[in-house]
């Protein structure tokens, strides 16, 4: 058990809709990372938050946004959903304190999003 | 352009064989991760490397920073090692990190 909790496990929704994915990091971890894994693109880094602030951005679409709350849980919001957004969305956490670049990653089990 | 290249894409081995998966990268890195993803989808971080070599049980990971290359070795492979192995490089310093991923190596170990 990584200690990282993602909800929901599965989500089925229609095109044009908006969904929110939730991630609770491992206790004490300050960094949360979001990744998307689709069949045709593999794993891609979306965005990182550290202690409530956005710290790095990857291939995140403008229709997607995220935030990290004071209790360190994070939410990834996906709007105007398209068929191509169907994917596994993972979050990972790292760093109990200080810099996070040399801290191990702990992954959640992912949320499988299906857009129909 | 892929910042991270992995080889081979697919690998089938007999139980007990020694296995090597290679990863080359083109960006400056602060760390390299080897990840394991089982058919159920969950991802486990096996190693995080910034230099040298690490060993955990039958798994060994090495990195050559000058050559921008890393290898993951599995000694005495077992069917339970069947999974997708993904190389990921972490770029950045301080508290902000970018990640780039290889496309993964699908390993099947036959009893």
Coordinates of N, CA and C in Angstrom, one line a residue:
Chain A
X1 N 0.8 -1.2 0.0 CA 0.0 0.0 0.0 C 0.9 1.3 0.0
X2 N 0.7 2.1 -1.0 CA 1.6 3.3 -1.2 C 1.2 4.4 -0.2
X3 N 0.0 4.3 0.3 CA -0.5 5.4 1.1 C -1.2 6.5 0.4
X4 N -1.2 6.4 -1.0 CA -1.8 7.5 -1.8 C -3.2 6.9 -2.2
X5 N -4.2 7.7 -2.0 CA -5.6 7.3 -2.3 C -6.2 8.2 -3.4
X6 N -6.7 7.5 -4.4 CA -7.4 8.2 -5.5 C -8.8 7.7 -5.5
X7 N -9.7 8.7 -5.8 CA -11.1 8.4 -5.9 C -11.7 9.2 -7.1
X8 N -12.7 8.7 -7.8 CA -13.1 7.4 -7.8 C -12.2 6.4 -8.5
X9 N -12.4 5.1 -8.4 CA -11.6 4.2 -9.2 C -12.0 4.2 -10.6
X10 N -13.3 4.3 -10.9 CA -13.8 4.3 -12.2 C -14.8 5.4 -12.4
X11 N -14.8 6.0 -13.6 CA -15.7 7.0 -13.9 C -16.1 6.9 -15.4
X12 N -17.4 6.9 -15.6 CA -17.9 6.9 -17.0 C -18.8 8.1 -17.1
X13 N -18.5 8.8 -18.2 CA -19.3 10.1 -18.4 C -19.4 10.3 -19.9
X14 N -20.2 11.3 -20.2 CA -20.4 11.6 -21.6 C -19.6 12.8 -22.1
X15 N -19.4 12.9 -23.4 CA -18.7 14.0 -24.0 C -19.3 15.3 -23.6
X16 N -18.5 16.3 -23.4 CA -19.0 17.6 -23.0 C -19.1 17.8 -21.5
X17 N -19.1 16.8 -20.7 CA -19.2 16.9 -19.3 C -18.0 17.3 -18.6
X18 N -18.1 17.5 -17.3 CA -17.0 17.9 -16.4 C -16.9 16.9 -15.3
X19 N -15.7 16.5 -14.9 CA -15.5 15.6 -13.8 C -14.4 16.1 -12.9
X20 N -14.4 15.6 -11.7 CA -13.3 15.9 -10.7 C -12.7 14.7 -10.2
X21 N -11.4 14.5 -10.3 CA -10.7 13.4 -9.7 C -10.0 13.9 -8.5
X22 N -9.9 13.0 -7.5 CA -9.4 13.4 -6.2 C -8.2 12.5 -5.8
X23 N -7.2 13.2 -5.2 CA -6.0 12.4 -4.7 C -5.7 12.9 -3.3
X24 N -5.5 11.9 -2.4 CA -5.0 12.2 -1.1 C -3.6 11.6 -1.0
X25 N -2.6 12.5 -0.8 CA -1.2 12.0 -0.8 C -0.9 11.2 0.4
X26 N 0.3 10.6 0.4 CA 0.8 9.9 1.5 C 1.0 10.9 2.7
X27 N 0.7 10.4 3.9 CA 0.7 11.3 5.0 C 2.1 12.1 5.1
X28 N 2.0 13.4 5.1 CA 3.2 14.2 5.3 C 3.8 14.6 3.9
X29 N 3.5 14.0 2.8 CA 4.0 14.3 1.5 C 3.5 15.7 1.1
X30 N 4.4 16.5 0.6 CA 4.0 17.9 0.2 C 3.7 18.0 -1.3
X31 N 4.3 17.2 -2.1 CA 4.2 17.3 -3.5 C 3.2 16.3 -4.0
X32 N 2.3 16.8 -5.0 CA 1.4 15.9 -5.7 C 1.6 16.1 -7.2
X33 N 1.7 15.0 -7.9 CA 1.9 15.0 -9.3 C 0.7 14.3 -10.0
X34 N 0.2 14.8 -11.1 CA -0.8 14.2 -11.9 C -0.3 13.7 -13.2
X35 N -0.7 12.5 -13.6 CA -0.2 11.9 -14.8 C -1.4 11.3 -15.6
X36 N -1.3 11.3 -16.9 CA -2.3 10.7 -17.7 C -1.7 9.5 -18.5
X37 N -2.4 8.4 -18.5 CA -1.9 7.3 -19.3 C -3.0 6.8 -20.3
X38 N -2.7 7.1 -21.5 CA -3.7 6.7 -22.6 C -3.0 5.6 -23.4
X39 N -3.8 4.8 -24.1 CA -3.3 3.7 -24.9 C -2.3 4.2 -26.0
X40 N -2.6 5.3 -26.6 CA -1.8 5.8 -27.7 C -0.6 6.7 -27.3
X41 N -0.7 7.3 -26.1 CA 0.3 8.2 -25.7 C 1.2 7.8 -24.6
X42 N 0.8 6.7 -24.0 CA 1.6 6.2 -22.8 C 1.4 7.2 -21.6
X43 N 2.4 7.2 -20.7 CA 2.3 8.0 -19.5 C 2.8 9.4 -19.9
X44 N 2.0 10.4 -19.4 CA 2.4 11.8 -19.6 C 2.2 12.6 -18.3
X45 N 3.2 13.4 -18.1 CA 3.1 14.3 -16.9 C 2.2 15.5 -17.1
X46 N 1.3 15.7 -16.2 CA 0.3 16.8 -16.4 C 0.7 18.0 -15.6
X47 N 0.8 17.9 -14.3 CA 1.1 19.0 -13.4 C 1.5 18.6 -12.1
X48 N 2.3 19.5 -11.4 CA 2.8 19.2 -10.0 C 2.4 20.4 -9.1
X49 N 2.0 20.0 -7.9 CA 1.7 21.0 -6.8 C 2.7 20.7 -5.7
X50 N 3.1 21.7 -5.0 CA 3.9 21.5 -3.8 C 3.4 22.5 -2.8
X51 N 2.9 21.9 -1.7 CA 2.4 22.6 -0.6 C 1.4 23.7 -1.0
X52 N 0.5 23.3 -1.9 CA -0.5 24.2 -2.2 C -0.3 25.1 -3.5
X53 N 1.0 25.1 -4.0 CA 1.3 26.0 -5.1 C 1.7 25.1 -6.3
X54 N 1.3 25.6 -7.5 CA 1.7 24.9 -8.7 C 3.2 25.1 -8.9
X55 N 3.9 24.0 -9.2 CA 5.3 24.1 -9.3 C 5.9 23.7 -10.7
X56 N 5.1 22.9 -11.4 CA 5.6 22.5 -12.7 C 4.4 22.1 -13.6
X57 N 4.5 22.3 -14.9 CA 3.4 22.0 -15.8 C 4.0 21.2 -16.9
X58 N 3.2 20.2 -17.3 CA 3.6 19.3 -18.4 C 2.6 19.5 -19.5
X59 N 2.2 18.4 -20.1 CA 1.3 18.4 -21.2 C -0.2 18.5 -20.8
X60 N -0.5 19.5 -20.0 CA -1.9 19.6 -19.5 C -2.7 20.5 -20.4
X61 N -3.8 20.1 -20.8 CA -4.7 20.8 -21.7 C -5.3 22.0 -21.0
X62 N -5.7 23.0 -21.7 CA -6.4 24.2 -21.1 C -7.7 23.8 -20.4
X63 N -8.3 22.7 -20.9 CA -9.6 22.3 -20.4 C -9.4 21.6 -19.0
X64 N -8.2 21.3 -18.7 CA -7.9 20.6 -17.4 C -7.3 21.7 -16.4
X65 N -7.7 21.5 -15.2 CA -7.1 22.3 -14.2 C -6.9 21.5 -12.9
X66 N -6.1 22.0 -12.0 CA -5.9 21.2 -10.8 C -5.7 22.2 -9.6
X67 N -5.8 21.7 -8.4 CA -5.4 22.5 -7.3 C -5.1 21.6 -6.1
X68 N -4.3 22.2 -5.2 CA -4.0 21.4 -4.0 C -4.5 22.3 -2.8
X69 N -5.2 21.6 -1.9 CA -5.8 22.3 -0.8 C -4.9 22.3 0.4
X70 N -5.3 23.2 1.4 CA -4.5 23.3 2.6 C -4.2 21.9 3.3
X71 N -5.1 21.0 3.2 CA -4.9 19.7 3.8 C -4.0 18.8 2.9
X72 N -3.5 19.3 1.8 CA -2.6 18.7 0.9 C -3.3 17.8 -0.1
X73 N -4.6 17.5 0.0 CA -5.2 16.7 -1.0 C -5.3 17.5 -2.3
X74 N -5.4 16.9 -3.4 CA -5.5 17.6 -4.7 C -6.6 17.1 -5.5
X75 N -7.1 18.0 -6.4 CA -8.2 17.6 -7.3 C -7.8 18.0 -8.7
X76 N -8.1 17.1 -9.6 CA -7.9 17.4 -11.1 C -9.2 17.5 -11.7
X77 N -9.5 18.7 -12.3 CA -10.8 18.9 -12.9 C -10.6 18.9 -14.4
X78 N -11.5 18.1 -15.0 CA -11.4 17.9 -16.5 C -12.8 18.3 -17.0
X79 N -12.8 19.3 -18.0 CA -14.0 19.8 -18.5 C -14.1 19.7 -20.0
X80 N -15.3 19.9 -20.5 CA -15.6 19.8 -21.9 C -15.0 18.5 -22.5
X81 N -15.3 17.4 -21.8 CA -14.6 16.1 -22.0 C -14.8 15.7 -23.5
X82 N -13.8 15.1 -24.0 CA -13.8 14.5 -25.4 C -13.5 13.0 -25.3
X83 N -13.8 12.3 -26.3 CA -13.5 10.9 -26.3 C -12.1 10.6 -26.1
X84 N -11.2 11.4 -26.6 CA -9.7 11.2 -26.4 C -9.2 11.4 -25.0
X85 N -10.1 11.9 -24.1 CA -9.7 12.1 -22.7 C -9.8 10.8 -21.9
X86 N -10.4 9.8 -22.6 CA -10.5 8.5 -21.9 C -9.1 8.0 -21.6
X87 N -8.8 7.7 -20.4 CA -7.4 7.3 -20.0 C -7.5 6.9 -18.5
X88 N -6.3 6.4 -18.1 CA -6.0 6.2 -16.6 C -5.4 7.5 -16.1
X89 N -5.8 8.0 -15.0 CA -5.2 9.2 -14.4 C -4.6 8.8 -13.1
X90 N -3.3 9.0 -13.0 CA -2.6 8.6 -11.8 C -2.2 9.9 -11.0
X91 N -2.2 9.8 -9.7 CA -1.5 10.8 -9.0 C -0.4 10.1 -8.2
X92 N 0.6 10.9 -7.9 CA 1.7 10.4 -7.1 C 2.1 11.5 -6.1
X93 N 2.7 11.1 -5.0 CA 3.1 12.1 -4.0 C 4.6 11.8 -3.6
X94 N 5.2 12.8 -3.2 CA 6.6 12.7 -2.7 C 7.0 13.8 -1.7
X95 N 8.1 13.6 -1.0 CA 8.7 14.6 -0.2 C 8.0 14.9 1.1
X96 N 8.5 14.5 2.1 CA 7.9 14.9 3.4 C 8.3 16.3 3.8
X97 N 9.5 16.7 3.3 CA 9.9 18.1 3.6 C 11.0 18.5 2.7
X98 N 11.2 19.7 2.6 CA 12.4 20.2 1.8 C 12.2 19.9 0.3
X99 N 13.3 19.8 -0.5 CA 13.2 19.7 -1.9 C 12.6 18.3 -2.3
X100 N 12.0 18.2 -3.4 CA 11.3 17.0 -3.7 C 12.0 16.3 -4.9
X101 N 13.0 16.9 -5.5 CA 13.6 16.2 -6.7 C 14.3 14.9 -6.4
X102 N 14.7 14.8 -5.2 CA 15.4 13.5 -4.8 C 14.6 12.6 -3.9
X103 N 13.3 12.8 -3.9 CA 12.5 12.0 -3.1 C 11.7 11.0 -3.9
X104 N 11.5 9.8 -3.3 CA 10.8 8.7 -4.1 C 9.4 9.1 -4.4
X105 N 8.9 8.5 -5.4 CA 7.5 8.7 -5.8 C 6.6 7.6 -5.2
X106 N 5.4 7.9 -4.8 CA 4.4 6.9 -4.3 C 3.2 7.1 -5.1
X107 N 2.8 6.1 -5.9 CA 1.6 6.2 -6.8 C 0.3 5.7 -6.2
X108 N -0.7 6.4 -6.5 CA -2.1 5.9 -6.3 C -2.4 4.9 -7.3
X109 N -3.6 4.2 -7.1 CA -4.0 3.1 -8.0 C -4.7 3.6 -9.3
X110 N -4.9 4.9 -9.4 CA -5.4 5.5 -10.6 C -6.9 5.6 -10.6
X111 N -7.4 6.5 -11.5 CA -8.8 6.6 -11.8 C -9.0 6.3 -13.3
X112 N -9.8 5.3 -13.6 CA -10.0 5.0 -15.0 C -11.2 5.8 -15.5
X113 N -11.0 6.8 -16.4 CA -12.0 7.6 -17.0 C -12.4 7.1 -18.4
X114 N -13.7 6.9 -18.5 CA -14.2 6.5 -19.8 C -15.2 7.6 -20.3
X115 N -14.9 8.2 -21.4 CA -15.8 9.2 -22.0 C -16.5 8.6 -23.2
X116 N -17.9 8.6 -23.1 CA -18.7 8.0 -24.2 C -19.4 9.0 -25.0
Chain B
X1 N 9.7 14.0 -31.1 CA 11.0 13.8 -30.5 C 10.7 13.2 -29.1
X2 N 11.3 12.1 -28.8 CA 11.1 11.5 -27.5 C 12.3 11.8 -26.6
X3 N 12.0 12.3 -25.5 CA 13.1 12.6 -24.5 C 13.7 11.4 -23.9
X4 N 12.8 10.3 -23.8 CA 13.2 9.1 -23.2 C 13.0 7.9 -24.2
X5 N 14.0 7.1 -24.5 CA 13.8 6.0 -25.4 C 14.1 4.7 -24.6
X6 N 13.2 3.7 -24.7 CA 13.4 2.5 -24.0 C 13.5 1.3 -25.0
X7 N 14.3 0.3 -24.6 CA 14.3 -0.9 -25.5 C 14.6 -2.1 -24.6
X8 N 14.1 -3.3 -25.0 CA 13.2 -3.5 -26.1 C 11.8 -3.0 -25.7
X9 N 10.9 -3.0 -26.7 CA 9.5 -2.7 -26.4 C 8.8 -3.9 -25.8
X10 N 9.1 -5.1 -26.3 CA 8.5 -6.3 -25.8 C 9.7 -7.3 -25.5
X11 N 9.5 -8.1 -24.5 CA 10.5 -9.1 -24.2 C 9.8 -10.3 -23.6
X12 N 10.2 -11.5 -24.1 CA 9.7 -12.7 -23.6 C 10.9 -13.5 -23.1
X13 N 10.9 -14.0 -21.9 CA 12.0 -14.8 -21.4 C 11.5 -16.0 -20.7
X14 N 12.4 -17.0 -20.6 CA 12.1 -18.2 -19.8 C 12.5 -18.0 -18.4
X15 N 11.7 -18.6 -17.5 CA 12.0 -18.5 -16.1 C 13.4 -18.8 -15.8
X16 N 14.0 -17.9 -15.0 CA 15.4 -18.1 -14.6 C 16.4 -17.3 -15.4
X17 N 16.0 -16.8 -16.6 CA 16.9 -16.0 -17.4 C 17.2 -14.6 -16.8
X18 N 18.4 -14.1 -17.2 CA 18.8 -12.8 -16.8 C 18.3 -11.8 -17.9
X19 N 17.6 -10.7 -17.4 CA 16.9 -9.8 -18.3 C 17.5 -8.4 -18.1
X20 N 17.7 -7.7 -19.3 CA 18.1 -6.3 -19.2 C 17.2 -5.5 -20.1
X21 N 16.8 -4.4 -19.5 CA 16.0 -3.3 -20.2 C 16.8 -2.1 -20.2
X22 N 16.8 -1.4 -21.3 CA 17.7 -0.2 -21.5 C 16.8 1.1 -21.6
X23 N 17.4 2.2 -21.1 CA 16.8 3.5 -21.2 C 17.8 4.5 -21.5
X24 N 17.5 5.3 -22.6 CA 18.4 6.4 -22.9 C 17.6 7.7 -22.9
X25 N 18.2 8.8 -22.5 CA 17.4 10.0 -22.3 C 18.3 11.2 -22.9
X26 N 17.6 12.2 -23.2 CA 18.3 13.4 -23.9 C 18.2 14.7 -23.1
X27 N 17.5 14.7 -22.0 CA 17.4 15.9 -21.2 C 18.2 15.8 -20.0
X28 N 18.5 17.0 -19.4 CA 19.2 17.0 -18.1 C 18.3 16.5 -17.0
X29 N 18.8 15.7 -16.1 CA 17.9 15.0 -15.2 C 18.4 15.3 -13.7
X30 N 17.5 15.3 -12.8 CA 17.8 15.3 -11.4 C 17.7 13.9 -10.8
X31 N 16.9 13.0 -11.5 CA 16.8 11.6 -11.0 C 16.1 10.8 -12.1
X32 N 16.4 9.5 -12.1 CA 15.7 8.6 -13.1 C 15.0 7.6 -12.2
X33 N 13.8 7.3 -12.6 CA 13.0 6.3 -11.9 C 12.7 5.1 -12.8
X34 N 12.7 3.9 -12.3 CA 12.2 2.7 -12.9 C 10.9 2.4 -12.2
X35 N 9.8 2.2 -13.1 CA 8.5 2.0 -12.6 C 8.1 0.6 -13.1
X36 N 7.2 -0.1 -12.3 CA 6.7 -1.3 -12.7 C 5.1 -1.2 -12.7
X37 N 4.5 -1.6 -13.8 CA 3.1 -1.6 -13.9 C 2.5 -3.0 -14.2
X38 N 1.7 -3.5 -13.3 CA 1.2 -4.8 -13.5 C -0.1 -4.7 -14.3
X39 N -0.6 -5.9 -14.8 CA -1.8 -5.9 -15.7 C -3.0 -5.2 -15.0
X40 N -3.1 -5.2 -13.7 CA -4.2 -4.5 -13.1 C -4.1 -3.0 -13.2
X41 N -2.9 -2.5 -13.6 CA -2.8 -1.1 -13.8 C -2.0 -0.3 -12.8
X42 N -1.9 -0.8 -11.6 CA -1.2 0.0 -10.6 C 0.3 0.1 -10.9
X43 N 0.9 1.2 -10.5 CA 2.3 1.6 -10.7 C 3.0 1.6 -9.4
X44 N 4.2 0.9 -9.4 CA 5.1 0.9 -8.3 C 6.4 1.4 -8.7
X45 N 7.0 2.3 -7.9 CA 8.3 2.8 -8.2 C 9.3 1.8 -7.6
X46 N 10.1 1.3 -8.5 CA 11.1 0.3 -8.1 C 12.4 0.9 -7.6
X47 N 12.9 1.9 -8.4 CA 14.2 2.5 -8.1 C 14.1 4.0 -8.4
X48 N 14.8 4.8 -7.7 CA 15.1 6.2 -8.0 C 16.6 6.3 -8.0
X49 N 17.2 6.8 -9.1 CA 18.7 6.8 -9.2 C 19.1 8.2 -9.7
X50 N 20.2 8.7 -9.1 CA 20.8 9.9 -9.6 C 22.3 9.6 -10.0
X51 N 22.8 8.5 -9.5 CA 24.1 8.0 -9.9 C 24.3 6.6 -9.5
X52 N 25.3 5.9 -10.2 CA 25.7 4.6 -9.7 C 24.8 3.5 -9.9
X53 N 24.6 2.8 -8.9 CA 23.9 1.5 -9.0 C 23.1 1.3 -7.7
X54 N 21.9 0.6 -7.9 CA 21.1 0.2 -6.7 C 20.6 -1.2 -6.9
X55 N 20.5 -1.9 -5.8 CA 20.0 -3.3 -5.9 C 18.9 -3.5 -4.9
X56 N 17.9 -4.2 -5.3 CA 16.8 -4.6 -4.4 C 16.4 -6.0 -4.8
X57 N 16.8 -7.0 -3.9 CA 16.5 -8.4 -4.2 C 17.1 -8.8 -5.5
X58 N 16.3 -9.3 -6.5 CA 16.8 -9.7 -7.8 C 16.9 -8.6 -8.8
X59 N 16.5 -7.4 -8.4 CA 16.5 -6.3 -9.3 C 17.8 -5.4 -9.1
X60 N 18.4 -5.0 -10.2 CA 19.5 -4.1 -10.2 C 19.3 -3.0 -11.2
X61 N 19.5 -1.7 -10.7 CA 19.4 -0.6 -11.7 C 20.7 0.1 -11.7
X62 N 21.2 0.5 -12.9 CA 22.4 1.3 -13.0 C 22.1 2.5 -13.8
X63 N 22.9 3.5 -13.6 CA 22.8 4.7 -14.4 C 24.2 5.3 -14.8
X64 N 24.4 5.7 -16.0 CA 25.6 6.4 -16.4 C 25.3 7.8 -16.9
X65 N 25.5 8.8 -16.0 CA 25.1 10.1 -16.3 C 25.8 10.7 -17.5
X66 N 27.1 10.4 -17.7 CA 27.8 10.9 -18.8 C 27.2 10.4 -20.1
X67 N 26.8 9.2 -20.2 CA 26.3 8.6 -21.4 C 24.8 8.7 -21.5
X68 N 24.1 9.3 -20.4 CA 22.7 9.4 -20.4 C 22.0 8.1 -20.7
X69 N 22.3 7.1 -19.9 CA 21.8 5.8 -20.1 C 21.6 5.1 -18.8
X70 N 20.6 4.3 -18.7 CA 20.3 3.5 -17.5 C 19.8 2.1 -18.0
X71 N 20.1 1.1 -17.1 CA 19.7 -0.2 -17.4 C 19.0 -0.8 -16.1
X72 N 18.0 -1.6 -16.4 CA 17.3 -2.4 -15.3 C 17.6 -3.8 -15.6
X73 N 18.2 -4.5 -14.6 CA 18.5 -5.9 -14.8 C 17.6 -6.7 -13.8
X74 N 17.1 -7.8 -14.3 CA 16.4 -8.8 -13.4 C 17.2 -10.1 -13.5
X75 N 17.7 -10.5 -12.3 CA 18.4 -11.8 -12.3 C 17.4 -12.9 -11.9
X76 N 17.6 -14.1 -12.4 CA 16.7 -15.3 -12.1 C 15.3 -14.9 -12.2
X77 N 14.9 -14.5 -13.4 CA 13.5 -14.0 -13.7 C 12.5 -15.0 -13.3
X78 N 11.3 -14.5 -12.9 CA 10.2 -15.4 -12.4 C 8.9 -14.9 -13.1
X79 N 8.0 -15.8 -13.3 CA 6.7 -15.4 -13.9 C 6.1 -14.1 -13.2
X80 N 6.2 -14.0 -11.9 CA 5.6 -12.9 -11.3 C 6.3 -11.5 -11.6
X81 N 7.5 -11.6 -12.3 CA 8.1 -10.4 -12.8 C 7.4 -9.9 -14.1
X82 N 6.5 -10.6 -14.6 CA 5.8 -10.2 -15.9 C 5.0 -8.9 -15.6
X83 N 5.3 -7.9 -16.3 CA 4.8 -6.6 -16.1 C 5.3 -5.6 -17.2
X84 N 4.8 -4.4 -17.1 CA 5.4 -3.4 -18.0 C 6.4 -2.6 -17.1
X85 N 7.6 -2.4 -17.6 CA 8.6 -1.6 -16.9 C 8.8 -0.3 -17.7
X86 N 8.7 0.8 -16.9 CA 8.7 2.1 -17.5 C 9.9 2.9 -16.9
X87 N 10.6 3.5 -17.8 CA 11.7 4.4 -17.4 C 11.2 5.8 -17.4
X88 N 11.4 6.6 -16.3 CA 10.9 8.0 -16.2 C 12.1 8.8 -15.7
X89 N 12.3 10.0 -16.4 CA 13.3 10.9 -15.9 C 12.6 12.1 -15.3
X90 N 13.2 12.6 -14.3 CA 12.8 13.7 -13.5 C 13.7 14.9 -13.8
X91 N 13.2 16.0 -14.2 CA 14.0 17.1 -14.6 C 13.6 18.3 -13.8
X92 N 14.6 19.0 -13.3 CA 14.2 20.2 -12.5 C 14.9 20.1 -11.2
X93 N 14.9 21.2 -10.4 CA 15.5 21.3 -9.1 C 14.6 21.9 -8.1
X94 N 15.0 21.9 -6.9 CA 14.2 22.5 -5.9 C 12.9 21.7 -5.8
X95 N 11.8 22.4 -5.7 CA 10.5 21.8 -5.5 C 9.7 21.7 -6.8
X96 N 10.2 22.0 -7.9 CA 9.5 21.9 -9.2 C 10.1 20.9 -10.1
X97 N 9.4 19.9 -10.5 CA 9.9 18.8 -11.3 C 9.0 18.5 -12.5
X98 N 9.7 18.3 -13.7 CA 9.0 17.8 -14.9 C 9.4 16.4 -15.0
X99 N 8.5 15.6 -15.7 CA 8.7 14.2 -15.9 C 8.6 13.9 -17.4
X100 N 9.5 13.0 -17.8 CA 9.4 12.4 -19.2 C 9.4 10.9 -19.1
X101 N 8.6 10.2 -19.8 CA 8.5 8.8 -19.7 C 8.8 8.1 -21.0
X102 N 9.5 6.9 -20.8 CA 9.6 6.0 -21.9 C 8.3 5.3 -22.2
X103 N 8.2 4.6 -23.3 CA 7.0 4.0 -23.7 C 6.8 2.6 -23.1
X104 N 7.8 2.2 -22.3 CA 7.6 1.0 -21.5 C 8.1 -0.3 -22.3
X105 N 8.5 -1.2 -21.5 CA 8.9 -2.5 -22.0 C 8.0 -3.6 -21.4
X106 N 7.3 -4.3 -22.2 CA 6.4 -5.3 -21.7 C 7.1 -6.6 -21.6
X107 N 7.3 -7.1 -20.4 CA 8.0 -8.3 -20.1 C 7.1 -9.5 -19.8
X108 N 7.3 -10.6 -20.4 CA 6.6 -11.8 -20.1 C 7.6 -12.9 -19.8
X109 N 7.5 -13.5 -18.6 CA 8.3 -14.5 -18.2 C 7.6 -15.8 -18.2
X110 N 8.0 -16.8 -19.0 CA 7.3 -18.0 -19.1 C 7.9 -19.1 -18.2
X111 N 7.0 -19.8 -17.5 CA 7.5 -20.9 -16.6 C 8.2 -22.0 -17.3

